[in-house]
Short mmCIF file of C-alpha atoms in Angstrom, two decimals:
data_model
loop_
_atom_site.label_atom_id
_atom_site.label_comp_id
_atom_site.label_asym_id
_atom_site.label_seq_id
_atom_site.Cartn_x
_atom_site.Cartn_y
_atom_site.Cartn_z
CA UNK A 67 -52.68 52.99 49.41
CA UNK A 68 -51.30 56.33 50.09
CA UNK A 69 -49.82 58.46 47.27
CA UNK A 70 -47.03 60.79 47.43
CA UNK A 71 -45.97 63.15 44.94
CA UNK A 72 -42.31 63.51 45.14
CA UNK A 73 -40.44 66.63 43.17
CA UNK A 74 -37.00 66.52 44.44
CA UNK A 75 -34.74 64.25 42.45
CA UNK A 76 -32.94 63.56 45.45
CA UNK A 77 -35.20 62.62 47.60
CA UNK A 78 -34.33 59.50 49.93
CA UNK A 79 -36.82 56.79 48.51
CA UNK A 80 -35.42 57.95 44.72
CA UNK A 81 -32.04 57.59 45.92
CA UNK A 82 -32.59 54.11 47.59
CA UNK A 83 -34.02 53.08 44.41
CA UNK A 84 -30.91 54.26 42.50
CA UNK A 85 -28.62 52.68 45.29
CA UNK A 86 -30.14 49.43 44.69
CA UNK A 87 -28.42 48.83 41.44
CA UNK A 88 -25.70 48.12 43.82
CA UNK A 89 -24.56 44.80 44.87
CA UNK A 90 -23.46 45.95 48.38
CA UNK A 91 -26.16 48.20 48.77
CA UNK A 92 -28.65 45.50 48.22
CA UNK A 93 -27.04 43.06 50.68
CA UNK A 94 -26.74 45.70 53.12
CA UNK A 95 -30.36 47.06 53.26
CA UNK A 96 -31.92 43.58 52.57
CA UNK A 97 -33.88 45.18 49.70
CA UNK A 98 -33.59 45.15 45.92
CA UNK A 99 -35.67 46.12 42.99
CA UNK A 100 -38.49 44.89 40.70
CA UNK A 101 -39.22 46.70 37.64
CA UNK A 102 -42.51 46.66 35.41
CA UNK A 103 -45.89 45.87 36.27
CA UNK A 104 -46.36 42.38 35.62
CA UNK A 105 -43.16 41.34 37.94
CA UNK A 106 -44.84 43.53 40.77
CA UNK A 107 -47.86 41.56 40.24
CA UNK A 108 -45.95 38.57 40.09
CA UNK A 109 -44.54 39.64 43.69
CA UNK A 110 -47.37 40.35 45.32
CA UNK A 111 -48.91 36.84 44.25
CA UNK A 112 -46.00 35.36 45.97
CA UNK A 113 -46.29 37.41 48.85
CA UNK A 114 -43.22 39.27 48.62
CA UNK A 115 -43.36 42.15 50.74
CA UNK A 116 -42.93 45.58 49.12
CA UNK A 117 -41.50 48.89 50.50
CA UNK A 118 -42.07 51.40 48.11
CA UNK A 119 -43.41 51.86 44.73
CA UNK A 120 -42.68 54.58 41.91
CA UNK A 121 -44.06 55.55 38.85
CA UNK A 122 -45.49 58.29 37.01
CA UNK A 123 -48.99 59.53 37.26
CA UNK A 124 -49.72 58.98 33.35
CA UNK A 125 -48.89 55.39 34.16
CA UNK A 126 -50.70 55.22 37.25
CA UNK A 127 -54.03 56.64 35.56
CA UNK A 128 -53.42 54.46 32.80
CA UNK A 129 -52.11 51.10 33.89
CA UNK A 130 -52.39 50.43 37.32
CA UNK A 131 -56.02 49.13 38.34
CA UNK A 132 -58.00 48.87 41.37
CA UNK A 133 -56.98 45.49 42.23
CA UNK A 134 -53.05 46.54 41.97
CA UNK A 135 -53.82 49.34 43.80
CA UNK A 136 -55.33 47.52 46.75
CA UNK A 137 -52.06 45.63 47.30
CA UNK A 138 -49.44 48.62 47.06
CA UNK A 139 -48.18 50.33 49.53
CA UNK A 140 -46.99 53.80 49.18
CA UNK A 141 -47.01 54.97 45.36
CA UNK A 142 -44.36 57.70 44.96
CA UNK A 143 -45.42 59.70 41.79
CA UNK A 144 -42.30 61.34 40.10
CA UNK A 145 -42.18 63.35 36.48
CA UNK A 146 -40.92 61.14 33.29
CA UNK A 147 -37.94 63.12 33.55
CA UNK A 148 -37.01 61.92 36.96
CA UNK A 149 -38.37 58.22 36.51
CA UNK A 150 -35.88 58.23 33.55
CA UNK A 151 -32.97 58.19 36.28
CA UNK A 152 -34.59 55.43 38.07
CA UNK A 153 -34.89 52.48 35.96
CA UNK A 154 -32.21 49.79 34.93
CA UNK A 155 -34.31 48.62 31.94
CA UNK A 156 -33.28 49.62 28.40
CA UNK A 157 -36.66 51.35 27.93
CA UNK A 158 -39.15 52.58 30.80
CA UNK A 159 -40.52 49.85 32.47
CA UNK A 160 -43.31 52.11 34.25
CA UNK A 161 -43.19 50.99 37.42
CA UNK A 162 -40.56 50.05 40.26
CA UNK A 163 -41.02 48.70 43.43
CA UNK A 164 -38.44 48.26 46.06
CA UNK A 165 -39.16 45.03 47.99
CA UNK A 166 -37.76 42.86 50.96
CA UNK A 167 -35.66 39.95 49.67
CA UNK A 168 -37.27 36.90 50.64
CA UNK A 169 -35.15 34.58 52.94
CA UNK A 170 -34.33 31.04 52.77
CA UNK A 171 -31.63 29.13 55.37
CA UNK A 172 -29.35 26.03 54.13
CA UNK A 173 -31.34 24.45 56.50
CA UNK A 174 -34.87 24.75 55.15
CA UNK A 175 -33.64 23.30 52.00
CA UNK A 176 -33.45 19.80 53.82
CA UNK A 177 -37.38 19.91 54.95
CA UNK A 178 -38.55 17.96 52.32
CA UNK A 179 -38.71 14.12 52.13
CA UNK A 180 -37.04 13.65 49.25
CA UNK A 181 -35.62 17.06 48.25
CA UNK A 182 -34.61 18.00 44.75
CA UNK A 183 -32.20 20.85 44.99
CA UNK A 184 -30.06 22.54 42.30
CA UNK A 185 -26.49 23.92 43.34
CA UNK A 186 -24.91 26.82 41.11
CA UNK A 187 -21.39 27.00 41.40
CA UNK A 188 -19.99 30.25 40.47
CA UNK A 189 -22.79 31.09 38.10
CA UNK A 190 -21.71 34.71 36.65
CA UNK A 191 -24.27 35.45 33.95
CA UNK A 192 -27.49 37.46 35.39
CA UNK A 193 -29.18 36.11 32.11
CA UNK A 194 -28.00 32.64 32.49
CA UNK A 195 -29.10 32.48 36.30
CA UNK A 196 -32.79 33.81 35.67
CA UNK A 197 -33.48 31.50 33.40
CA UNK A 198 -32.03 28.45 35.72
CA UNK A 199 -34.39 29.83 38.22
CA UNK A 200 -36.85 29.81 36.09
CA UNK A 201 -36.21 26.36 34.92
CA UNK A 202 -36.03 24.74 38.33
CA UNK A 203 -39.47 26.41 39.14
CA UNK A 204 -41.13 24.86 36.22
CA UNK A 205 -39.52 21.41 37.08
CA UNK A 206 -40.34 21.16 40.75
CA UNK A 207 -36.77 22.09 42.07
CA UNK A 208 -37.11 22.27 45.94
CA UNK A 209 -34.28 25.11 46.11
CA UNK A 210 -31.45 26.57 44.64
CA UNK A 211 -28.30 26.77 46.07
CA UNK A 212 -25.62 29.77 45.20
CA UNK A 213 -21.88 29.21 46.10
CA UNK A 214 -19.85 32.07 47.22
CA UNK A 215 -18.68 33.97 44.16
CA UNK A 216 -22.04 33.61 42.03
CA UNK A 217 -23.82 36.56 40.38
CA UNK A 218 -26.48 38.04 42.90
CA UNK A 219 -29.59 36.67 42.44
CA UNK A 220 -31.36 40.04 43.13
CA UNK A 221 -29.51 42.24 40.60
CA UNK A 222 -32.24 43.91 38.38
CA UNK A 223 -31.12 41.75 35.54
CA UNK A 224 -31.56 38.28 37.09
CA UNK A 225 -35.01 39.43 38.51
CA UNK A 226 -36.28 40.44 34.90
CA UNK A 227 -34.71 37.28 33.58
CA UNK A 228 -36.07 34.94 35.92
CA UNK A 229 -39.66 36.16 35.07
CA UNK A 230 -40.92 36.41 38.60
CA UNK A 231 -39.50 32.50 39.56
CA UNK A 232 -37.20 34.52 42.11
CA UNK A 233 -40.34 34.90 44.00
CA UNK A 234 -41.80 31.74 44.41
CA UNK A 235 -38.29 29.52 44.55
CA UNK A 236 -36.25 29.21 47.52
CA UNK A 237 -33.00 30.50 46.76
CA UNK A 238 -29.68 30.87 49.55
CA UNK A 239 -26.91 32.74 48.14
CA UNK A 240 -23.27 33.26 49.15
CA UNK A 241 -22.96 29.66 50.57
CA UNK A 242 -19.66 27.93 50.96
CA UNK A 243 -19.11 24.79 48.87
CA UNK A 244 -17.30 22.96 51.39
CA UNK A 245 -19.85 23.70 54.18
CA UNK A 246 -22.67 22.54 51.28
CA UNK A 247 -21.30 19.30 50.64
CA UNK A 248 -20.76 18.88 54.35
CA UNK A 249 -24.21 19.65 54.84
CA UNK A 250 -25.61 17.11 51.78
CA UNK A 251 -23.47 14.22 53.62
CA UNK A 252 -25.02 15.16 56.93
CA UNK A 253 -28.40 15.06 55.37
CA UNK A 254 -27.82 12.14 53.01
CA UNK A 255 -28.52 14.23 49.92
CA UNK A 256 -26.37 12.97 47.11
CA UNK A 257 -24.36 15.55 45.32
CA UNK A 258 -24.59 14.82 41.43
CA UNK A 259 -22.10 16.86 39.37
CA UNK A 260 -22.55 17.64 35.90
CA UNK A 261 -19.45 17.97 33.93
CA UNK A 262 -18.33 17.09 30.50
CA UNK A 263 -15.69 14.94 31.83
CA UNK A 264 -18.66 12.41 32.81
CA UNK A 265 -18.01 8.93 32.59
CA UNK A 266 -21.91 8.33 32.74
CA UNK A 267 -24.94 9.98 30.75
CA UNK A 268 -27.33 12.28 32.61
CA UNK A 269 -29.90 9.97 31.68
CA UNK A 270 -28.28 7.33 33.85
CA UNK A 271 -28.67 9.10 37.07
CA UNK A 272 -31.52 7.84 39.70
CA UNK A 273 -33.39 10.94 41.20
CA UNK A 274 -35.86 8.98 43.00
CA UNK A 275 -34.00 9.73 46.26
CA UNK A 276 -32.68 13.53 47.65
CA UNK A 277 -30.18 14.57 45.27
CA UNK A 278 -28.51 17.88 44.39
CA UNK A 279 -27.83 18.67 40.70
CA UNK A 280 -24.57 20.98 40.79
CA UNK A 281 -23.68 22.93 37.81
CA UNK A 282 -20.70 24.86 37.30
CA UNK A 283 -19.33 28.02 35.98
CA UNK A 284 -19.96 29.84 32.16
CA UNK A 285 -16.08 29.74 31.52
CA UNK A 286 -14.28 27.31 33.64
CA UNK A 287 -17.21 24.69 34.93
CA UNK A 288 -17.00 23.14 38.17
CA UNK A 289 -14.58 23.94 40.97
CA UNK A 290 -11.81 21.28 41.99
CA UNK A 291 -13.49 20.89 45.22
CA UNK A 292 -16.71 19.89 43.76
CA UNK A 293 -15.05 17.66 41.40
CA UNK A 294 -13.04 15.79 44.15
CA UNK A 295 -16.34 15.58 46.42
CA UNK A 296 -18.92 14.82 44.10
CA UNK A 297 -18.89 11.24 43.19
CA UNK A 298 -18.64 10.39 39.47
CA UNK A 299 -19.76 13.26 37.27
CA UNK A 300 -22.21 12.92 34.92
CA UNK A 301 -22.28 14.43 31.42
CA UNK A 302 -24.78 15.40 28.53
CA UNK A 303 -23.31 13.80 25.47
CA UNK A 304 -22.72 16.07 22.25
CA UNK A 305 -21.45 16.35 19.11
CA UNK A 306 -17.68 15.42 19.28
CA UNK A 307 -16.83 19.03 17.41
CA UNK A 308 -18.70 20.93 19.91
CA UNK A 309 -17.01 22.70 23.22
CA UNK A 310 -19.89 22.98 25.73
CA UNK A 311 -23.57 23.68 26.20
CA UNK A 312 -24.95 27.03 27.66
CA UNK A 313 -25.66 26.04 31.40
CA UNK A 314 -29.19 27.23 31.86
CA UNK A 315 -29.71 24.59 28.43
CA UNK A 316 -27.74 22.02 30.68
CA UNK A 317 -29.82 22.63 33.78
CA UNK A 318 -33.07 22.42 31.75
CA UNK A 319 -31.97 19.04 29.88
CA UNK A 320 -30.94 17.22 33.13
CA UNK A 321 -34.56 18.97 34.99
CA UNK A 322 -36.58 17.64 32.16
CA UNK A 323 -35.29 14.39 32.63
CA UNK A 324 -35.67 14.27 36.33
CA UNK A 325 -39.13 15.78 36.05
CA UNK A 326 -40.04 12.90 33.75
CA UNK A 327 -38.37 10.43 35.97
CA UNK A 328 -39.98 11.48 39.05
CA UNK A 329 -43.75 12.22 37.64
CA UNK A 330 -44.32 10.36 34.66
CA UNK B 161 -0.82 39.93 5.87
CA UNK B 162 -0.88 43.39 4.98
CA UNK B 163 -0.77 46.30 7.87
CA UNK B 164 -2.40 49.62 7.33
CA UNK B 165 -2.10 52.45 9.77
CA UNK B 166 -5.76 54.61 9.95
CA UNK B 167 -5.47 57.60 11.57
CA UNK B 168 -8.95 59.42 9.96
CA UNK B 169 -11.59 58.29 12.21
CA UNK B 170 -14.00 59.00 9.19
CA UNK B 171 -11.67 56.53 6.83
CA UNK B 172 -14.22 54.10 4.77
CA UNK B 173 -12.93 50.72 6.53
CA UNK B 174 -13.94 52.25 9.76
CA UNK B 175 -17.36 53.91 8.50
CA UNK B 176 -18.25 50.03 7.49
CA UNK B 177 -17.43 48.82 10.90
CA UNK B 178 -19.88 50.99 12.34
CA UNK B 179 -22.37 50.78 9.84
CA UNK B 180 -22.71 47.08 10.07
CA UNK B 181 -24.35 47.25 13.79
CA UNK B 182 -27.29 47.93 11.37
CA UNK B 183 -29.65 45.18 10.17
CA UNK B 184 -30.42 47.03 6.84
CA UNK B 185 -26.73 47.56 6.18
CA UNK B 186 -25.88 44.13 6.90
CA UNK B 187 -28.51 42.69 4.54
CA UNK B 188 -27.39 45.17 1.81
CA UNK B 189 -23.61 44.26 2.17
CA UNK B 190 -23.73 40.74 2.87
CA UNK B 191 -21.33 41.47 5.65
CA UNK B 192 -21.45 41.37 9.62
CA UNK B 193 -18.77 41.96 12.28
CA UNK B 194 -17.35 39.32 14.24
CA UNK B 195 -15.85 40.70 17.70
CA UNK B 196 -12.73 39.43 19.71
CA UNK B 197 -9.94 37.06 18.71
CA UNK B 198 -11.57 33.82 19.86
CA UNK B 199 -14.49 34.48 17.31
CA UNK B 200 -12.35 35.44 15.00
CA UNK B 201 -10.07 32.35 15.05
CA UNK B 202 -13.50 30.17 15.00
CA UNK B 203 -14.39 31.85 11.87
CA UNK B 204 -11.01 30.98 10.64
CA UNK B 205 -11.19 27.52 11.53
CA UNK B 206 -14.92 27.17 9.80
CA UNK B 207 -13.57 29.22 6.45
CA UNK B 208 -15.65 32.06 7.13
CA UNK B 209 -14.29 34.71 4.47
CA UNK B 210 -12.80 37.67 6.49
CA UNK B 211 -13.12 41.07 4.48
CA UNK B 212 -11.07 43.31 6.69
CA UNK B 213 -9.79 43.20 10.63
CA UNK B 214 -9.09 46.41 12.93
CA UNK B 215 -7.32 46.46 16.11
CA UNK B 216 -5.03 48.45 17.82
CA UNK B 217 -1.04 48.26 17.83
CA UNK B 218 -0.46 46.93 21.17
CA UNK B 219 -3.08 44.31 20.59
CA UNK B 220 -1.53 43.10 17.73
CA UNK B 221 1.69 42.85 19.40
CA UNK B 222 0.65 41.10 22.36
CA UNK B 223 -2.30 39.05 21.30
CA UNK B 224 -1.99 38.24 17.34
CA UNK B 225 0.60 35.67 17.24
CA UNK B 226 1.96 34.38 14.07
CA UNK B 227 -0.64 31.45 13.10
CA UNK B 228 -3.56 33.70 13.53
CA UNK B 229 -1.65 36.64 11.17
CA UNK B 230 -0.99 34.05 8.91
CA UNK B 231 -4.86 33.57 8.17
CA UNK B 232 -5.70 37.42 8.04
CA UNK B 233 -6.37 39.50 5.32
CA UNK B 234 -5.50 43.48 5.45
CA UNK B 235 -4.82 44.16 9.26
CA UNK B 236 -6.01 48.24 9.88
CA UNK B 237 -4.44 49.66 13.10
CA UNK B 238 -6.34 52.51 14.69
CA UNK B 239 -5.71 53.99 18.38
CA UNK B 240 -7.15 53.39 21.24
CA UNK B 241 -9.61 56.18 20.86
CA UNK B 242 -10.79 55.22 17.38
CA UNK B 243 -11.17 51.46 18.54
CA UNK B 244 -13.70 52.58 21.18
CA UNK B 245 -16.13 53.89 18.70
CA UNK B 246 -16.51 50.72 16.68
CA UNK B 247 -17.02 47.86 19.25
CA UNK B 248 -20.38 47.11 20.24
CA UNK B 249 -19.50 45.00 22.90
CA UNK B 250 -19.30 46.42 27.01
CA UNK B 251 -15.75 46.15 27.22
CA UNK B 252 -13.23 46.38 24.52
CA UNK B 253 -13.02 43.10 22.21
CA UNK B 254 -9.34 43.79 21.31
CA UNK B 255 -10.16 42.96 17.24
CA UNK B 256 -12.90 43.08 14.98
CA UNK B 257 -13.38 41.34 11.51
CA UNK B 258 -15.69 42.29 8.77
CA UNK B 259 -16.62 38.79 7.09
CA UNK B 260 -18.86 37.51 4.55
CA UNK B 261 -21.97 35.94 5.60
CA UNK B 262 -22.15 32.24 4.96
CA UNK B 263 -24.87 31.81 2.64
CA UNK B 264 -27.21 28.54 2.72
CA UNK B 265 -30.77 28.05 0.79
CA UNK B 266 -33.75 26.07 1.93
CA UNK B 267 -32.92 23.83 -0.66
CA UNK B 268 -29.65 22.85 0.84
CA UNK B 269 -31.56 21.67 3.89
CA UNK B 270 -32.68 18.77 2.07
CA UNK B 271 -30.11 17.61 1.12
CA UNK B 272 -29.19 15.15 4.17
CA UNK B 273 -31.07 11.39 3.91
CA UNK B 274 -32.99 12.25 7.05
CA UNK B 275 -32.50 15.84 7.85
CA UNK B 276 -32.90 16.90 11.25
CA UNK B 277 -33.91 20.63 10.97
CA UNK B 278 -35.00 23.40 13.64
CA UNK B 279 -36.91 26.20 12.77
CA UNK B 280 -37.48 29.19 14.49
CA UNK B 281 -40.83 31.25 14.03
CA UNK B 282 -39.99 34.95 15.11
CA UNK B 283 -37.47 34.27 17.88
CA UNK B 284 -36.80 37.63 18.95
CA UNK B 285 -34.08 38.15 21.40
CA UNK B 286 -30.46 37.71 20.17
CA UNK B 287 -29.37 35.81 23.47
CA UNK B 288 -31.93 33.13 22.63
CA UNK B 289 -31.18 32.73 19.12
CA UNK B 290 -27.55 32.42 19.50
CA UNK B 291 -28.08 29.83 22.22
CA UNK B 292 -30.48 28.11 20.39
CA UNK B 293 -27.76 27.96 17.74
CA UNK B 294 -24.89 26.72 19.85
CA UNK B 295 -27.20 24.07 21.11
CA UNK B 296 -28.57 23.17 17.35
CA UNK B 297 -24.65 22.54 16.78
CA UNK B 298 -24.11 20.54 19.97
CA UNK B 299 -27.07 18.02 18.89
CA UNK B 300 -26.16 17.78 15.45
CA UNK B 301 -28.76 19.47 14.03
CA UNK B 302 -28.48 19.66 10.09
CA UNK B 303 -29.84 23.24 9.61
CA UNK B 304 -31.84 26.09 11.56
CA UNK B 305 -34.46 27.99 9.41
CA UNK B 306 -35.61 31.46 10.75
CA UNK B 307 -38.92 32.85 9.66
CA UNK B 308 -39.30 36.51 8.49
CA UNK B 309 -39.61 38.58 11.70
CA UNK B 310 -36.87 37.05 13.39
CA UNK B 311 -33.89 38.81 14.74
CA UNK B 312 -31.19 39.09 12.37
CA UNK B 313 -28.79 36.02 13.02
CA UNK B 314 -25.80 38.49 11.82
CA UNK B 315 -26.74 40.66 14.36
CA UNK B 316 -23.53 41.53 17.01
CA UNK B 317 -25.16 40.07 19.81
CA UNK B 318 -26.45 36.68 18.13
CA UNK B 319 -22.84 36.38 16.66
CA UNK B 320 -21.29 36.56 20.12
CA UNK B 321 -23.76 34.29 22.26
CA UNK B 322 -23.90 31.37 19.58
CA UNK B 323 -19.69 31.22 20.66
CA UNK B 324 -19.09 30.90 16.96
CA UNK B 325 -21.75 28.18 16.06
CA UNK B 326 -23.20 30.62 13.55
CA UNK B 327 -19.98 29.77 11.48
CA UNK B 328 -20.77 25.79 11.40
CA UNK B 329 -24.52 25.63 11.35
CA UNK B 330 -26.28 26.16 8.23
CA UNK B 331 -28.80 28.73 8.92
CA UNK B 332 -31.31 30.03 6.09
CA UNK B 333 -33.23 33.14 7.38
CA UNK B 334 -36.10 35.64 6.25
CA UNK B 335 -38.05 32.58 5.00
CA UNK B 336 -41.58 32.59 4.48
CA UNK B 337 -43.11 29.93 6.76
CA UNK B 338 -46.07 29.28 4.57
CA UNK B 339 -43.56 28.19 1.53
CA UNK B 340 -41.43 26.37 4.28
CA UNK B 341 -44.34 24.26 5.21
CA UNK B 342 -44.65 23.41 1.62
CA UNK B 343 -41.47 22.51 0.92
CA UNK B 344 -41.39 20.31 4.11
CA UNK B 345 -44.59 18.58 2.47
CA UNK B 346 -42.67 18.34 -0.94
CA UNK B 347 -39.78 16.79 0.81
CA UNK B 348 -41.52 14.43 3.01
CA UNK B 349 -39.84 16.50 6.19
CA UNK B 350 -42.55 16.19 9.13
CA UNK B 351 -43.12 19.25 10.97
CA UNK B 352 -43.04 19.02 14.53
CA UNK B 353 -44.34 22.07 16.52
CA UNK B 354 -43.73 22.42 19.94
CA UNK B 355 -46.22 24.05 21.90
CA UNK B 356 -47.80 24.37 25.79
CA UNK B 357 -51.00 23.31 24.24
CA UNK B 358 -49.89 19.94 22.80
CA UNK B 359 -51.44 16.86 23.95
CA UNK B 360 -48.32 14.65 23.27
CA UNK B 361 -45.25 14.97 25.40
CA UNK B 362 -41.78 15.53 23.65
CA UNK B 363 -40.37 12.22 24.57
CA UNK B 364 -43.30 10.43 22.49
CA UNK B 365 -41.69 11.89 19.29
CA UNK B 366 -40.16 9.91 16.60
CA UNK B 367 -37.63 11.53 15.46
CA UNK B 368 -35.94 8.83 13.36
CA UNK B 369 -37.05 9.97 9.79
CA UNK B 370 -36.76 13.53 8.51
CA UNK B 371 -37.98 16.01 10.93
CA UNK B 372 -38.38 19.57 11.48
CA UNK B 373 -39.12 21.09 14.69
CA UNK B 374 -40.60 24.10 14.93
CA UNK B 375 -40.30 26.37 18.10
CA UNK B 376 -42.49 29.70 18.45
CA UNK B 377 -41.43 33.62 19.76
CA UNK B 378 -40.67 34.25 23.38
CA UNK B 379 -43.91 36.06 24.20
CA UNK B 380 -47.08 34.58 22.00
CA UNK B 381 -45.56 31.40 20.87
CA UNK B 382 -46.18 29.70 17.44
CA UNK B 383 -47.93 31.51 14.57
CA UNK B 384 -51.40 30.28 13.73
CA UNK B 385 -50.83 29.39 10.54
CA UNK B 386 -47.84 26.84 12.30
CA UNK B 387 -50.41 25.66 14.64
CA UNK B 388 -52.97 24.91 11.82
CA UNK B 389 -50.47 22.84 9.74
CA UNK B 390 -48.28 20.86 11.66
CA UNK B 391 -49.92 17.91 13.21
CA UNK B 392 -50.43 17.23 16.97
CA UNK B 393 -48.44 19.82 18.56
CA UNK B 394 -45.81 18.35 21.40
CA UNK B 395 -45.36 19.70 24.76
CA UNK B 396 -42.88 20.01 27.48
CA UNK B 397 -44.69 18.65 30.82
CA UNK B 398 -43.92 21.65 33.64
CA UNK B 399 -45.38 22.14 36.88
CA UNK B 400 -48.85 23.66 36.83
CA UNK B 401 -47.90 26.94 38.47
CA UNK B 402 -45.63 27.58 35.70
CA UNK B 403 -46.20 29.70 32.62
CA UNK B 404 -43.44 28.68 30.14
CA UNK B 405 -40.09 27.63 29.61
CA UNK B 406 -37.46 29.59 28.09
CA UNK B 407 -37.20 29.08 24.61
CA UNK B 408 -33.67 28.19 24.10
CA UNK B 409 -33.89 25.50 27.26
CA UNK B 410 -37.17 24.51 25.48
CA UNK B 411 -35.11 23.71 22.37
CA UNK B 412 -32.01 21.93 24.49
CA UNK B 413 -34.40 19.63 26.20
CA UNK B 414 -36.14 18.50 22.99
CA UNK B 415 -32.84 18.16 21.10
CA UNK B 416 -31.24 16.29 23.70
CA UNK B 417 -33.76 13.84 23.73
CA UNK B 418 -33.99 13.56 19.76
CA UNK B 419 -29.93 13.25 20.37
CA UNK B 420 -30.40 10.04 22.41
CA UNK B 421 -32.88 8.55 20.53
CA UNK B 422 -30.71 8.83 17.12
CA UNK B 423 -27.40 7.96 18.55
CA UNK B 424 -27.63 6.06 21.56
#
């Protein structure tokens, strides 16, 4: 581990950290931010390639032990005042890493014999997407596909709320839904759409084969395209006076059922 | 509906709106904030008593129709600049109401023949608590009990993320857990604790009688007291390399199972 003192607030490394709060910048550079020691350790455990680490001297001396030190690339030391200009969390996260976005392709998603896939059709809320990732990992989902128009899975809020699941779960984003549905047909993956209009309950689904569970946007649900192409949507029955469930909760309910069906 | 123009930014009604972002102030006054037209309409539908409404002239003329007008108490009109100092949302919510907190007592929770209760043992995250409320309402939960040390269920963020469930679901907060467990024993309500250490899976639970499902804090789970007193905790089986599920997702999974068991 190399240690570098940075005194200039306009240093190139710091500029990059600040820039990575922006989606276009993340897309262009292929990098993203990981904030806080716990998440950085989780990234290292999952072989995510770290680019740079920024922290303060007191944090390094108190919180970064030898084991962690050994896995870090260059560590850049800045003052408290400069560090305050870097993090996107509400209180200081202590250390920030820039890291290379792990890349998966749609083709790779079809490699397992009976893939269990989850598709987010324009999920908008970062907290929801992070929670969905965490839930997918907990229930053995093979990959997560996000349509064009979804929130960026590498946004700092998504990374945080995924609690590190983003480092372990293969995620493909910016996918054209029509292309995706064509690929499902090609690889014999059954697309199962979850929608309150469904005539079957989620517990009637047979998940023993290759399946892709498709969940829609928080406000207006699934796109017309998905509703037209996926057969026979499934619903989660709820009380009649209620409008809907949170999408991350819906994902959890359906995946818990699938996990039980596949493993118990 | 009375309409009042307020020009002074230090007007008493506006001061109260700003003060209600603070928990102690909400507790003392028994009031809370409802932000945005949709939530205010939902509150009216659920007979929540509104105290004051604040909006801007353009919003009133464009967005408040006659039907809504008829249900409103005094509407206070302020300038855009003053309105900006009032809301807790990231972008303008258009109108804000101060309203009387609906009150439920622990005794009332035992009124149904076979009550289905959910208990939050020190839930901290406002988004989680709001989502839990919404999920409880969707699955026919009779009441939600929150222990001392939980986030305030009337905080603006909780109200928002409950999507109005807070107006319809009986909630009792600031409850002493020991007293609560004693009351469960007195009323023959079976306390079922959800914990990763559980030896039984959640699908083995029998929810046909009076039950209280107890969920713990996001970071450190259930308190010692609950683990000692509730028999035989239940778990949600997940992949071995995963630490845990989000608490609102866990609530959804268990309640979906209970809802199916009770109604299908």
